[in-house]
PDB file of C-alpha atoms in Angstrom:
ATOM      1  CA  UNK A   1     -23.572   9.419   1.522  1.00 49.00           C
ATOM      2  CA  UNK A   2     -20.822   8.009  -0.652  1.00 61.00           C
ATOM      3  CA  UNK A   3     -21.656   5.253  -3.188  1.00 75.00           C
ATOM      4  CA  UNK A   4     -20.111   1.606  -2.709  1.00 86.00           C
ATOM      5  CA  UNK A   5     -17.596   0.886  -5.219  1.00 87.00           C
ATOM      6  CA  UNK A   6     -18.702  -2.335  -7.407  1.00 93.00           C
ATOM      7  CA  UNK A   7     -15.950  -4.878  -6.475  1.00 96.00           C
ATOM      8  CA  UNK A   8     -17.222  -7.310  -9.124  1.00 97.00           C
ATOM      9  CA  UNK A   9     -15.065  -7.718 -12.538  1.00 97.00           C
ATOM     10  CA  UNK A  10     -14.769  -9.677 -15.408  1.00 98.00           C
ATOM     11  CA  UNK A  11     -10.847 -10.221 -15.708  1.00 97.00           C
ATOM     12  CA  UNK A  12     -10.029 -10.857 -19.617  1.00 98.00           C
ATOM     13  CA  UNK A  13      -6.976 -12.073 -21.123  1.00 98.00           C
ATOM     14  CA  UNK A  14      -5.512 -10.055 -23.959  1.00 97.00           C
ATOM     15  CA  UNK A  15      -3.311 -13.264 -25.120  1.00 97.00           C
ATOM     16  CA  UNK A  16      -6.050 -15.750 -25.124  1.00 98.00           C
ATOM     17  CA  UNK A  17      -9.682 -14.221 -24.591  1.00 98.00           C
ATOM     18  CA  UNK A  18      -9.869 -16.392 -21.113  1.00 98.00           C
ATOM     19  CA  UNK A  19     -12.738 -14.196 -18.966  1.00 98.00           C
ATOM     20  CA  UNK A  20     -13.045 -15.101 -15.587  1.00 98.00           C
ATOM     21  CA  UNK A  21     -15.179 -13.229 -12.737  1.00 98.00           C
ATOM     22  CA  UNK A  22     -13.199 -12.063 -10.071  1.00 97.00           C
ATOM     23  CA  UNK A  23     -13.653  -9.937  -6.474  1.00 96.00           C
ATOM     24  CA  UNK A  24     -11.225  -6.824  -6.505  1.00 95.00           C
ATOM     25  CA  UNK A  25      -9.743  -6.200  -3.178  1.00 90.00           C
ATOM     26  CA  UNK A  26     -10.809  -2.798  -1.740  1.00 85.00           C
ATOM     27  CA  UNK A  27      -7.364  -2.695   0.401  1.00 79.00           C
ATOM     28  CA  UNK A  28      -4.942  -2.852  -2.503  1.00 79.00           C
ATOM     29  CA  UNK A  29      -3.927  -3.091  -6.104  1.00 83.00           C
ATOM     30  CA  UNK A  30      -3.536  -5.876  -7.792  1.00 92.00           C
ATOM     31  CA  UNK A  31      -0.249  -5.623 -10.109  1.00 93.00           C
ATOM     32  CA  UNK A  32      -0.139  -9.153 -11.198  1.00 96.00           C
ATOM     33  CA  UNK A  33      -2.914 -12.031 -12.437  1.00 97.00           C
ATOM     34  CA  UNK A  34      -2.426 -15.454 -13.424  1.00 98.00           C
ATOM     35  CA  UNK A  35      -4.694 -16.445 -16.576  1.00 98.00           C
ATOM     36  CA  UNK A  36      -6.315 -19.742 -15.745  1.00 97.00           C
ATOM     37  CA  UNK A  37      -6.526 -20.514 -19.793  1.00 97.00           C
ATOM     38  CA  UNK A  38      -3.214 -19.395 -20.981  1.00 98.00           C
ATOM     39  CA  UNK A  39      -1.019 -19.559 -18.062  1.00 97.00           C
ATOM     40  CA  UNK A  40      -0.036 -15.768 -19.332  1.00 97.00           C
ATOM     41  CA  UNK A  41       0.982 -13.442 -16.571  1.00 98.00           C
ATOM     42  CA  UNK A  42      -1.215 -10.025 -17.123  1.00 97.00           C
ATOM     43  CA  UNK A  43       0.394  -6.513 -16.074  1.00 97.00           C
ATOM     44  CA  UNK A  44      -1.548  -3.376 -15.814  1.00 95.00           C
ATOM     45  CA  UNK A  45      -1.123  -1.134 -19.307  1.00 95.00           C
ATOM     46  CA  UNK A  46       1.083   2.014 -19.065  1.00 93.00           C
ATOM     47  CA  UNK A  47      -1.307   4.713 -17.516  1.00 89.00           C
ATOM     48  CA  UNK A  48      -3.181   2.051 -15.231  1.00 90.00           C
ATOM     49  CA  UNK A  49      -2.867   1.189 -11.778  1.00 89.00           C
ATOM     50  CA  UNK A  50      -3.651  -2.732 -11.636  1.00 93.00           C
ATOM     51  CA  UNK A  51      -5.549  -5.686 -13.814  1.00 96.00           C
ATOM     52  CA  UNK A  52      -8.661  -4.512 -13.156  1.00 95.00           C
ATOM     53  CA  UNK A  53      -7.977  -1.067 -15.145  1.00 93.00           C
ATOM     54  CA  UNK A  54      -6.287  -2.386 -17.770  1.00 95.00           C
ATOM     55  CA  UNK A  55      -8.520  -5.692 -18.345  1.00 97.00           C
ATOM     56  CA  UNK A  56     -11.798  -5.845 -16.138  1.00 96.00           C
ATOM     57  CA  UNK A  57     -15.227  -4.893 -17.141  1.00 97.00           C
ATOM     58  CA  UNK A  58     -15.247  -2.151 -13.817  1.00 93.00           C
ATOM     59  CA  UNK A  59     -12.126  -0.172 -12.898  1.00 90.00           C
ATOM     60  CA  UNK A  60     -10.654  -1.484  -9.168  1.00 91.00           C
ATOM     61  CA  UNK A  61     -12.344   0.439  -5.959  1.00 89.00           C
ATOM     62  CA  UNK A  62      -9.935   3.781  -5.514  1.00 85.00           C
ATOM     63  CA  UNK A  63     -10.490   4.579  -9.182  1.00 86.00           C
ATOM     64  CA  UNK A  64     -13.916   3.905  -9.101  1.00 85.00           C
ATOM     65  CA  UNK A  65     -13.959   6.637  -5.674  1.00 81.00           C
ATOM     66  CA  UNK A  66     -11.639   8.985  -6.987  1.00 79.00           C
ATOM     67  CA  UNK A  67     -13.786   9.069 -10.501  1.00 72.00           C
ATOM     68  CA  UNK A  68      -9.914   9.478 -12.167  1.00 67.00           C
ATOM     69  CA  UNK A  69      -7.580   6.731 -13.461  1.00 60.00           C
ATOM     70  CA  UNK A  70      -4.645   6.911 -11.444  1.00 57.00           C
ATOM     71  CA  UNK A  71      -2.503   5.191  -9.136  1.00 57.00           C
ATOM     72  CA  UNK A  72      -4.415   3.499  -6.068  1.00 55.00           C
ATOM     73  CA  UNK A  73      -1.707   2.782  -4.062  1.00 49.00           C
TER      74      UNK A  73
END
């Protein structure tokens, strides 16, 4: 039996410290985010796959089921 991924993150901005709790999507990586307290547009770091990776508390689904950072798409 495989273990469901968490899908539960805090999102934080580098640029402003702005946390916010946000749902991954299990169907896709997210590339982009919108900072609701800076207005900053966050990127995934070199080596990461999406937001989540680079600035959540929990690493997006397909890393999480893969156990290996990586591309998810």
């Amino acid at each position: 039996m495989t273990a469901q991924p968490e899908l539960i993150s805090v999102l934080t901005c580098p640029s402003c410290g702005h946390a916010k709790v946000e749902t991954m999507p299990t169907d896709a990586c997210q590339w982009f985010y919108d900072c609701e307290g800076c207005g900053a547009v966050l990127k995934p770091k070199a080596g990461d796959c999406c937001v989540y990776c680079s600035y959540g508390t929990v690493a997006c689904p397909p890393v999480q089921a893969s156990g290996s950072k990586g591309c998810c798409g």
